[in-house]
CSV table of C-alpha atoms in Angstrom, one decimal:
chain,number,residue,atom,x,y,z
A,1,MET,CA,53.0,59.3,56.8
A,2,ASP,CA,54.8,60.8,54.1
A,3,GLU,CA,56.2,58.8,50.5
A,4,VAL,CA,59.7,59.1,52.3
A,5,GLY,CA,58.5,58.0,55.9
A,6,LEU,CA,57.1,54.6,53.8
A,7,ARG,CA,60.5,53.8,52.2
A,8,ASP,CA,61.9,54.6,55.0
A,9,ASP,CA,59.1,51.5,56.5
A,10,PHE,CA,59.2,49.3,53.2
A,11,PHE,CA,63.6,49.3,54.0
A,12,GLU,CA,62.9,48.5,57.9
A,13,LEU,CA,60.6,45.5,56.5
A,14,GLY,CA,63.7,44.4,55.0
A,15,GLY,CA,62.3,46.1,51.6
A,16,SER,CA,64.8,48.6,50.5
A,17,SER,CA,63.9,51.1,47.8
A,18,ILE,CA,67.1,50.2,45.2
A,19,LYS,CA,65.4,46.6,44.8
A,20,LEU,CA,62.1,48.4,44.3
A,21,ILE,CA,63.1,50.5,41.7
A,22,GLU,CA,64.7,46.9,39.5
A,23,LEU,CA,61.1,45.8,41.2
A,24,ILE,CA,59.2,48.4,38.9
A,25,HIS,CA,61.4,48.3,35.7
A,26,HIS,CA,60.8,44.6,36.2
A,27,VAL,CA,57.9,44.6,36.4
A,28,GLN,CA,56.7,47.5,33.5
A,29,ALA,CA,59.0,45.5,31.2
A,30,GLU,CA,57.0,41.8,31.8
A,31,PHE,CA,53.6,43.7,31.6
A,32,ASP,CA,53.7,46.2,30.0
A,33,ILE,CA,52.4,48.4,31.9
A,34,THR,CA,53.4,51.6,33.6
A,35,VAL,CA,53.3,52.1,37.6
A,36,ALA,CA,54.1,55.7,39.9
A,37,VAL,CA,56.8,54.9,42.5
A,38,GLY,CA,54.2,56.6,44.1
A,39,GLU,CA,52.1,54.0,44.4
A,40,LEU,CA,54.6,51.3,45.2
A,41,PHE,CA,55.4,53.2,48.6
A,42,LYS,CA,52.2,53.9,49.7
A,43,THR,CA,52.7,49.9,50.6
A,44,THR,CA,55.4,48.2,52.9
A,45,THR,CA,54.4,44.5,52.6
A,46,LEU,CA,55.1,42.8,49.5
A,47,HIS,CA,51.9,41.8,49.6
A,48,GLY,CA,50.7,44.9,48.9
A,49,VAL,CA,53.0,45.7,46.0
A,50,ALA,CA,52.0,42.5,44.6
A,51,LYS,CA,48.1,44.1,44.9
A,52,THR,CA,49.4,47.6,43.9
A,53,VAL,CA,50.7,45.8,40.1
A,54,GLU,CA,46.9,43.5,40.2
A,55,HIS,CA,45.6,46.3,40.4
A,56,VAL,CA,47.0,48.3,37.2
A,57,ILE,CA,47.1,45.2,34.9
A,58,THR,CA,43.2,45.1,35.9
A,59,GLY,CA,42.1,48.8,35.3
A,60,ARG,CA,41.8,50.2,38.4
A,61,LEU,CA,45.0,51.9,38.9
A,62,PRO,CA,45.8,53.9,35.5
A,63,GLY,CA,49.5,52.7,33.7
A,64,SER,CA,47.6,49.6,31.8
A,65,GLN,CA,47.0,48.7,28.6
A,66,PRO,CA,44.3,46.4,27.1
A,67,TYR,CA,46.9,43.9,26.5
A,68,VAL,CA,49.6,41.9,28.1
A,69,ARG,CA,52.5,41.2,25.8
A,70,PHE,CA,54.5,38.4,26.6
A,71,ASN,CA,58.2,36.9,24.8
A,72,GLU,CA,58.0,40.2,23.5
A,73,GLY,CA,60.2,40.3,20.0
A,74,ARG,CA,60.3,35.8,20.1
A,75,GLY,CA,58.8,35.3,16.5
A,76,GLU,CA,54.8,35.4,14.9
A,77,PRO,CA,52.5,37.1,16.9
A,78,VAL,CA,49.2,35.4,18.3
A,79,CYS,CA,46.7,37.3,19.6
A,80,CYS,CA,44.8,35.9,23.0
A,81,PHE,CA,41.1,36.5,23.4
A,82,PRO,CA,39.9,36.7,27.0
A,83,PRO,CA,37.9,34.3,28.7
A,84,VAL,CA,34.8,35.8,30.8
A,85,GLY,CA,37.4,37.1,33.6
A,86,GLY,CA,38.3,39.8,31.2
A,87,HIS,CA,42.1,39.1,31.9
A,88,GLY,CA,44.4,38.2,29.8
A,89,LEU,CA,47.3,37.3,32.4
A,90,VAL,CA,45.7,33.7,32.4
A,91,TYR,CA,47.6,33.3,28.7
A,92,ARG,CA,51.2,33.8,31.2
A,93,ARG,CA,51.8,30.0,31.4
A,94,PHE,CA,50.9,29.4,28.6
A,95,ALA,CA,53.2,31.9,27.4
A,96,ALA,CA,55.9,30.5,28.7
A,97,GLN,CA,55.4,26.6,26.5
A,98,LEU,CA,55.9,28.7,23.8
A,99,PRO,CA,59.1,31.1,23.5
A,100,GLY,CA,59.1,31.1,19.9
A,101,HIS,CA,55.7,32.9,19.9
A,102,GLU,CA,54.8,36.7,21.2
A,103,LEU,CA,51.5,36.9,22.9
A,104,LEU,CA,49.2,39.4,23.2
A,105,ALA,CA,46.6,38.4,25.3
A,106,PHE,CA,44.2,41.4,25.9
A,107,ASN,CA,41.7,42.2,28.8
A,108,HIS,CA,38.4,43.0,29.0
A,109,ILE,CA,37.6,45.8,26.4
A,110,PRO,CA,33.6,47.4,27.0
A,111,GLY,CA,31.6,48.6,25.2
A,112,ALA,CA,28.9,47.2,22.2
A,113,ASP,CA,31.1,48.4,19.2
A,114,LYS,CA,33.8,45.1,21.4
A,115,ILE,CA,34.8,43.9,18.0
A,116,ALA,CA,35.6,47.1,16.0
A,117,ARG,CA,37.7,47.7,18.9
A,118,TYR,CA,39.4,44.9,19.7
A,119,ALA,CA,39.4,44.2,15.3
A,120,ASP,CA,41.4,47.9,16.1
A,121,LEU,CA,43.8,46.7,18.2
A,122,VAL,CA,44.6,44.0,16.3
A,123,GLU,CA,45.8,46.5,13.4
A,124,SER,CA,47.8,48.8,15.9
A,125,LEU,CA,49.5,46.2,17.5
A,126,GLN,CA,50.2,44.1,14.0
A,127,PRO,CA,49.5,46.7,11.5
A,128,ASP,CA,50.7,43.9,8.1
A,129,GLY,CA,50.6,40.5,7.1
A,130,PRO,CA,48.3,37.8,8.5
A,131,CYS,CA,47.0,37.4,11.4
A,132,LEU,CA,46.5,34.5,14.6
A,133,LEU,CA,43.7,34.8,16.8
A,134,LEU,CA,43.4,32.0,19.9
A,135,GLY,CA,40.7,32.2,22.7
A,136,TYR,CA,39.6,30.3,25.4
A,137,SER,CA,36.7,29.5,26.4
A,138,LEU,CA,34.5,32.7,25.6
A,139,GLY,CA,37.1,34.1,24.2
A,140,GLY,CA,37.0,31.7,21.3
A,141,ASN,CA,34.1,33.1,20.5
A,142,LEU,CA,35.2,36.7,20.9
A,143,ALA,CA,38.7,35.6,19.0
A,144,PHE,CA,36.1,34.6,15.7
A,145,GLU,CA,34.0,38.0,15.2
A,146,VAL,CA,37.3,39.6,15.2
A,147,ALA,CA,38.6,38.0,12.0
A,148,GLY,CA,35.4,38.3,10.6
A,149,GLU,CA,35.8,42.1,11.4
A,150,LEU,CA,39.5,42.0,10.4
A,151,GLU,CA,38.7,40.2,6.9
A,152,ASP,CA,36.4,43.0,6.4
A,153,ARG,CA,38.7,45.5,6.6
A,154,GLY,CA,40.7,42.9,3.9
A,155,ARG,CA,43.1,41.4,6.2
A,156,GLU,CA,44.2,38.5,6.3
A,157,VAL,CA,44.0,36.0,9.1
A,158,ARG,CA,45.7,33.0,8.4
A,159,ARG,CA,43.7,31.1,11.4
A,160,VAL,CA,41.3,30.7,14.3
A,161,ILE,CA,42.5,28.4,17.1
A,162,ILE,CA,39.5,28.3,20.0
A,163,ILE,CA,40.1,26.8,22.5
A,164,ASP,CA,37.2,24.6,24.2
A,165,SER,CA,34.4,27.8,23.2
A,166,TYR,CA,31.0,26.3,21.9
A,167,ARG,CA,29.5,28.5,19.0
A,168,ILE,CA,26.9,30.0,20.7
A,169,ALA,CA,24.3,29.7,17.3
A,170,ARG,CA,21.4,31.7,18.7
A,171,ALA,CA,21.0,34.5,21.5
A,172,PHE,CA,20.3,34.4,24.9
A,173,GLU,CA,19.3,35.8,26.9
A,174,VAL,CA,21.8,36.0,30.7
A,175,ASP,CA,20.0,34.4,33.3
A,176,ALA,CA,20.7,33.6,37.4
A,177,GLU,CA,21.9,30.6,36.6
A,178,ARG,CA,24.4,31.1,33.9
A,179,LEU,CA,25.6,34.0,35.7
A,180,ALA,CA,26.3,31.3,38.3
A,181,THR,CA,27.9,28.7,36.2
A,182,PHE,CA,30.2,31.4,34.6
A,183,GLU,CA,31.4,33.0,38.2
A,184,ARG,CA,31.6,29.0,39.3
A,185,GLU,CA,34.4,29.4,36.5
A,186,LEU,CA,36.0,32.7,37.2
A,187,VAL,CA,36.6,31.5,41.1
A,188,GLU,CA,37.9,28.1,39.7
A,189,HIS,CA,40.6,30.5,37.7
A,190,LEU,CA,41.2,33.2,40.2
A,191,ARG,CA,41.7,30.2,43.4
A,192,ARG,CA,44.5,28.9,39.8
A,193,HIS,CA,45.9,32.1,38.7
A,194,ALA,CA,45.6,33.8,41.8
A,195,GLY,CA,45.2,31.7,44.8
A,196,THR,CA,42.2,33.1,46.3
A,197,ASP,CA,38.6,32.6,46.3
A,198,VAL,CA,37.6,36.0,46.4
A,199,LEU,CA,35.3,36.9,43.4
A,200,ALA,CA,35.4,41.6,43.3
A,201,LEU,CA,32.8,43.3,42.6
A,202,GLU,CA,34.2,44.7,38.8
A,203,THR,CA,35.0,40.9,38.5
A,204,ARG,CA,31.4,39.9,38.6
A,205,GLU,CA,30.1,43.1,37.2
A,206,GLN,CA,32.6,42.8,34.2
A,207,ALA,CA,31.3,39.1,33.5
A,208,ARG,CA,27.9,40.0,33.2
A,209,GLU,CA,28.6,43.3,30.3
A,210,TYR,CA,30.9,40.0,28.6
A,211,LEU,CA,28.6,37.3,28.7
A,212,GLU,CA,25.5,39.8,28.0
A,213,PHE,CA,27.1,40.8,25.4
A,214,CYS,CA,28.4,37.3,23.9
A,215,GLY,CA,24.2,36.7,24.5
A,216,ARG,CA,23.4,39.4,22.3
A,217,ASN,CA,26.0,38.3,19.3
A,218,PRO,CA,25.7,35.2,17.9
A,219,ASN,CA,27.9,33.2,15.9
A,220,ARG,CA,26.7,33.1,12.6
A,221,ARG,CA,29.2,34.7,10.5
A,222,VAL,CA,31.2,32.6,7.9
A,223,ILE,CA,35.3,33.7,7.7
A,224,ASP,CA,37.3,32.7,5.3
A,225,ALA,CA,40.3,32.2,7.8
A,226,PRO,CA,40.2,27.8,8.8
A,227,ILE,CA,39.3,27.0,12.4
A,228,THR,CA,40.6,24.5,15.3
A,229,VAL,CA,39.3,23.9,17.8
A,230,LEU,CA,40.9,22.3,20.9
A,231,CYS,CA,38.3,20.9,22.9
A,232,ASP,CA,38.0,18.4,26.9
A,233,PRO,CA,38.4,15.0,25.3
A,234,ASP,CA,35.4,14.5,28.5
A,235,ASN,CA,33.4,16.7,26.2
A,236,ALA,CA,34.4,16.1,22.5
A,237,ALA,CA,31.2,14.7,20.9
A,238,VAL,CA,29.6,18.6,21.9
A,239,HIS,CA,32.0,20.4,19.1
A,240,LEU,CA,31.5,17.3,16.5
A,241,SER,CA,29.7,18.7,13.1
A,242,GLY,CA,26.4,18.7,13.5
A,243,ALA,CA,26.3,19.6,16.8
A,244,GLU,CA,24.9,23.2,18.0
A,245,GLY,CA,28.2,23.6,19.0
A,246,ALA,CA,30.2,23.0,16.8
A,247,TRP,CA,32.5,25.6,14.3
A,248,HIS,CA,31.8,23.2,10.9
A,249,ASP,CA,30.1,25.4,9.0
A,250,ARG,CA,31.8,28.5,10.2
A,251,SER,CA,35.0,28.9,7.6
A,252,ARG,CA,35.1,28.1,4.3
A,253,LEU,CA,38.2,27.1,4.4
A,254,GLY,CA,36.9,24.4,6.7
A,255,THR,CA,37.1,23.2,10.9
A,256,ARG,CA,39.2,20.8,12.9
A,257,VAL,CA,38.3,18.8,16.2
A,258,LEU,CA,41.1,18.2,17.7
A,259,ARG,CA,41.3,16.8,21.4
A,260,GLY,CA,43.5,18.8,24.2
A,261,SER,CA,44.7,17.0,27.5
A,262,GLY,CA,42.3,18.4,31.0
A,263,THR,CA,38.9,19.0,31.3
A,264,HIS,CA,37.5,22.1,30.9
A,265,ALA,CA,39.1,24.8,33.9
A,266,GLU,CA,42.2,23.1,33.5
A,267,MET,CA,43.5,23.7,30.0
A,268,LEU,CA,45.2,26.7,31.2
A,269,ASP,CA,47.1,24.7,33.8
A,270,GLY,CA,49.1,22.1,36.1
A,271,VAL,CA,50.5,19.0,33.2
A,272,HIS,CA,47.3,19.9,31.1
A,273,VAL,CA,49.5,23.5,29.4
A,274,ALA,CA,52.0,22.4,28.1
A,275,ALA,CA,49.8,19.6,26.3
A,276,ASN,CA,47.9,22.1,24.9
A,277,ALA,CA,50.4,24.9,24.1
A,278,GLU,CA,52.6,22.1,21.9
A,279,LEU,CA,48.9,21.2,20.4
A,280,VAL,CA,49.6,24.9,19.1
A,281,ARG,CA,53.0,25.1,18.5
A,282,GLU,CA,52.4,22.2,15.6
A,283,LEU,CA,49.6,24.4,13.9
A,284,LEU,CA,51.4,27.1,14.2
A,285,VAL,CA,54.5,25.8,12.4
A,286,GLY,CA,51.8,24.0,10.0
A,287,GLY,CA,51.7,20.4,11.7
A,288,GLU,CA,48.5,18.2,12.3
A,289,ALA,CA,46.9,16.6,15.3
A,290,ASP,CA,45.1,13.6,15.9
A,291,VAL,CA,40.9,15.0,15.2
A,292,ALA,CA,38.6,13.9,18.0
């Protein structure tokens, strides 16, 4: 069937060509992507449209950016690094709770030079002024390393906010047990954010690449920027000074640990995302919160 026939088919199913064009405009503005009209006209269902948008955002189809922009132009930007799933969309609900700040939520960038490439991306999006970096889960480890790279380039990092990430103190190999642990985390995120338990092969391979990179690059540097850790309250002891996963000796300006809301998997979801976003908001405006 040609494109005209598909347009008619979409219309017969209750859709509208004009409405679809409007949808493309809103999707492109919301996710900072480019969606070819022909790609959306290849499907005849709302589910198919959603899958096309998903494939652009995650890089299966051309048009994606290496980041998703939320709250564009609404205040000081915060660069957010992805968890093991590698998709910036995990920060969507979090961004909705921080309307006074623009969030630049990065997607997965593959390769051994990912730290330098993320630093390039930060500088391209924020060429001047101090930088704010935030990361959830393995994204916290990545945010820390990128902060060090930016400082090496002479940039000021105002703060690094780490949401429930253990510091990787020594190199490790990704064995089947470790990969299975992170795959369970990925499935949980998919269930919460996409309503599916299906872990796609490319997502699984992306997770392995991310894990292997982190295993080869333990967090051994010391940075100038202050570090604030929001932790799963049930695991607070793991983050306190002296624990192997603690960040306390990694910042020359000090490290603080705050009790977050919810378990690790829940911290960016449900009733917990609002509480954790409020802690971050207080940090961004210079407020204080209770130390774990």
